[in-house]
Amino acid sequence: MSAKVILLVEDEPLLRKLVQHTFRNSDYEVLEALDGEEAVALAKREKPDLILMDIQLPKISGYEATRRIKELPGLGAIPIIALTGFTLLAEEGKARDVGCEEFISKPFQPDFLLETVRRFLERPASTD
Ligand code: MN
């Protein structure tokens, strides 16, 4: 069985490093996109198993990138977890409105991130 692929969309180098470190001993491969447009292009090309989406990004926001990815044929079922420094409840609502399945506020505990990702990736495959 090949490794599951996570697409990490994050413009902060330190956060990319932290996330890579978090998954270093996991079975998951972490690809990186540095802005919203790259996120859409890589999602289309690589069809990752899950996407970790920063919201404040260069070019287009994580909300807009999520909206576009969810509209692409065959990509709508990829779970997208929003990662944001905003902790307002309104932001979580916005993330869910554009189609994010989950919302994690920064700063987050690496273990919590790992558990949340596992919850999505280790569940039985959906039939649709
Ligand atoms: Mn950012």
Coordinates of C-alpha atoms and ligand atoms in Angstrom, one line a residue:
M1 CA 0.0 0.0 0.0
S2 CA 1.5 3.4 -1.0
A3 CA 1.8 6.2 1.6
K4 CA -1.0 8.5 1.9
V5 CA -0.3 12.0 0.7
I6 CA -1.0 15.2 2.6
L7 CA -0.9 18.6 0.8
L8 CA 0.3 21.2 3.2
V9 CA -0.6 24.8 2.1
E10 CA 1.4 27.2 4.3
D11 CA 3.4 30.3 3.5
E12 CA 5.4 30.4 6.8
P13 CA 8.6 28.4 6.5
L14 CA 8.7 27.7 10.3
L15 CA 5.2 26.3 10.3
R16 CA 6.0 24.1 7.3
K17 CA 9.0 22.8 9.2
L18 CA 6.9 22.1 12.3
V19 CA 4.3 20.2 10.3
Q20 CA 7.0 18.2 8.4
H21 CA 8.5 17.4 11.8
T22 CA 5.2 16.3 13.1
F23 CA 4.7 13.8 10.4
R24 CA 8.3 12.6 10.1
N25 CA 7.6 9.3 11.7
S26 CA 4.2 8.8 10.2
D27 CA 3.3 6.8 7.1
Y28 CA 2.2 10.1 5.4
E29 CA 4.1 12.0 2.7
V30 CA 3.7 15.7 3.0
L31 CA 3.8 17.9 -0.1
E32 CA 4.0 21.6 0.1
A33 CA 2.3 24.5 -1.6
L34 CA 3.3 28.1 -0.6
D35 CA 0.3 30.1 -1.8
G36 CA -3.4 29.6 -2.7
E37 CA -2.9 29.3 -6.4
E38 CA -0.2 26.6 -6.0
A39 CA -2.5 24.8 -3.7
V40 CA -5.2 24.5 -6.3
A41 CA -2.7 23.5 -9.0
L42 CA -1.0 20.8 -6.8
A43 CA -4.3 19.5 -5.6
K44 CA -5.4 19.0 -9.2
R45 CA -2.2 17.3 -10.2
E46 CA -1.4 15.2 -7.1
K47 CA -4.9 14.4 -5.8
P48 CA -3.8 14.3 -2.2
D49 CA -5.6 12.2 0.5
L50 CA -6.0 15.3 2.7
I51 CA -5.2 19.0 2.6
L52 CA -4.0 21.2 5.5
M53 CA -4.9 24.7 4.4
D54 CA -3.6 27.9 5.9
I55 CA -6.1 30.7 5.5
Q56 CA -3.8 33.8 5.2
L57 CA -1.9 33.1 2.1
P58 CA -0.3 35.1 -0.8
K59 CA -2.3 35.4 -4.1
I60 CA -5.6 33.8 -3.1
S61 CA -6.7 33.0 0.5
G62 CA -7.2 29.6 1.9
Y63 CA -10.9 30.1 1.7
E64 CA -10.8 30.9 -2.0
A65 CA -8.4 28.0 -2.7
T66 CA -10.7 25.6 -0.8
R67 CA -13.7 26.8 -2.7
R68 CA -11.9 26.2 -6.0
I69 CA -10.6 22.8 -5.0
K70 CA -14.0 21.6 -3.8
E71 CA -15.4 22.5 -7.3
L72 CA -12.8 20.5 -9.2
P73 CA -14.1 17.2 -10.6
G74 CA -13.1 14.3 -8.4
L75 CA -11.6 16.5 -5.7
G76 CA -14.7 17.4 -3.8
A77 CA -14.3 14.5 -1.3
I78 CA -10.7 15.4 -0.2
P79 CA -10.9 16.4 3.4
I80 CA -9.6 19.9 3.9
I81 CA -8.5 21.1 7.4
A82 CA -8.2 24.8 7.8
L83 CA -5.2 26.0 9.9
T84 CA -5.6 29.6 11.1
G85 CA -4.3 32.1 13.6
F86 CA -7.8 33.5 13.8
T87 CA -9.6 31.9 16.7
L88 CA -13.0 33.7 16.2
L89 CA -16.0 31.4 15.9
A90 CA -17.0 33.4 12.8
E91 CA -13.8 32.2 11.1
E92 CA -14.6 28.6 11.8
G93 CA -18.0 29.2 10.3
K94 CA -16.5 30.7 7.3
A95 CA -14.1 27.8 6.9
R96 CA -16.9 25.3 7.1
D97 CA -19.0 27.4 4.6
V98 CA -16.4 27.1 1.9
G99 CA -16.2 23.3 2.5
C100 CA -13.5 22.7 5.1
E101 CA -14.2 19.6 7.1
E102 CA -12.3 20.7 10.1
F103 CA -10.7 23.8 11.7
I104 CA -7.5 24.0 13.8
S105 CA -6.4 27.2 15.4
K106 CA -2.7 28.1 15.5
P107 CA -0.7 27.6 17.6
F108 CA -1.6 23.9 17.7
Q109 CA 0.0 21.0 19.5
P110 CA 1.7 18.7 17.1
D111 CA 0.0 15.7 18.7
F112 CA -3.4 17.2 18.2
L113 CA -2.7 17.9 14.5
L114 CA -1.5 14.3 14.1
E115 CA -4.6 12.9 15.8
T116 CA -6.9 15.0 13.7
V117 CA -5.3 14.0 10.5
R118 CA -5.4 10.3 11.5
R119 CA -9.0 10.6 12.3
F120 CA -9.7 11.5 8.6
L121 CA -7.1 9.3 6.9
E122 CA -7.7 6.1 8.9
R123 CA -11.4 5.9 8.5
P124 CA -12.9 3.4 6.1
A125 CA -13.0 4.8 2.5
S126 CA -16.3 6.3 1.5
T127 CA -18.2 4.7 -1.3
D128 CA -19.0 7.8 -3.3
Ligands
MN1 MN -0.2 32.3 6.3

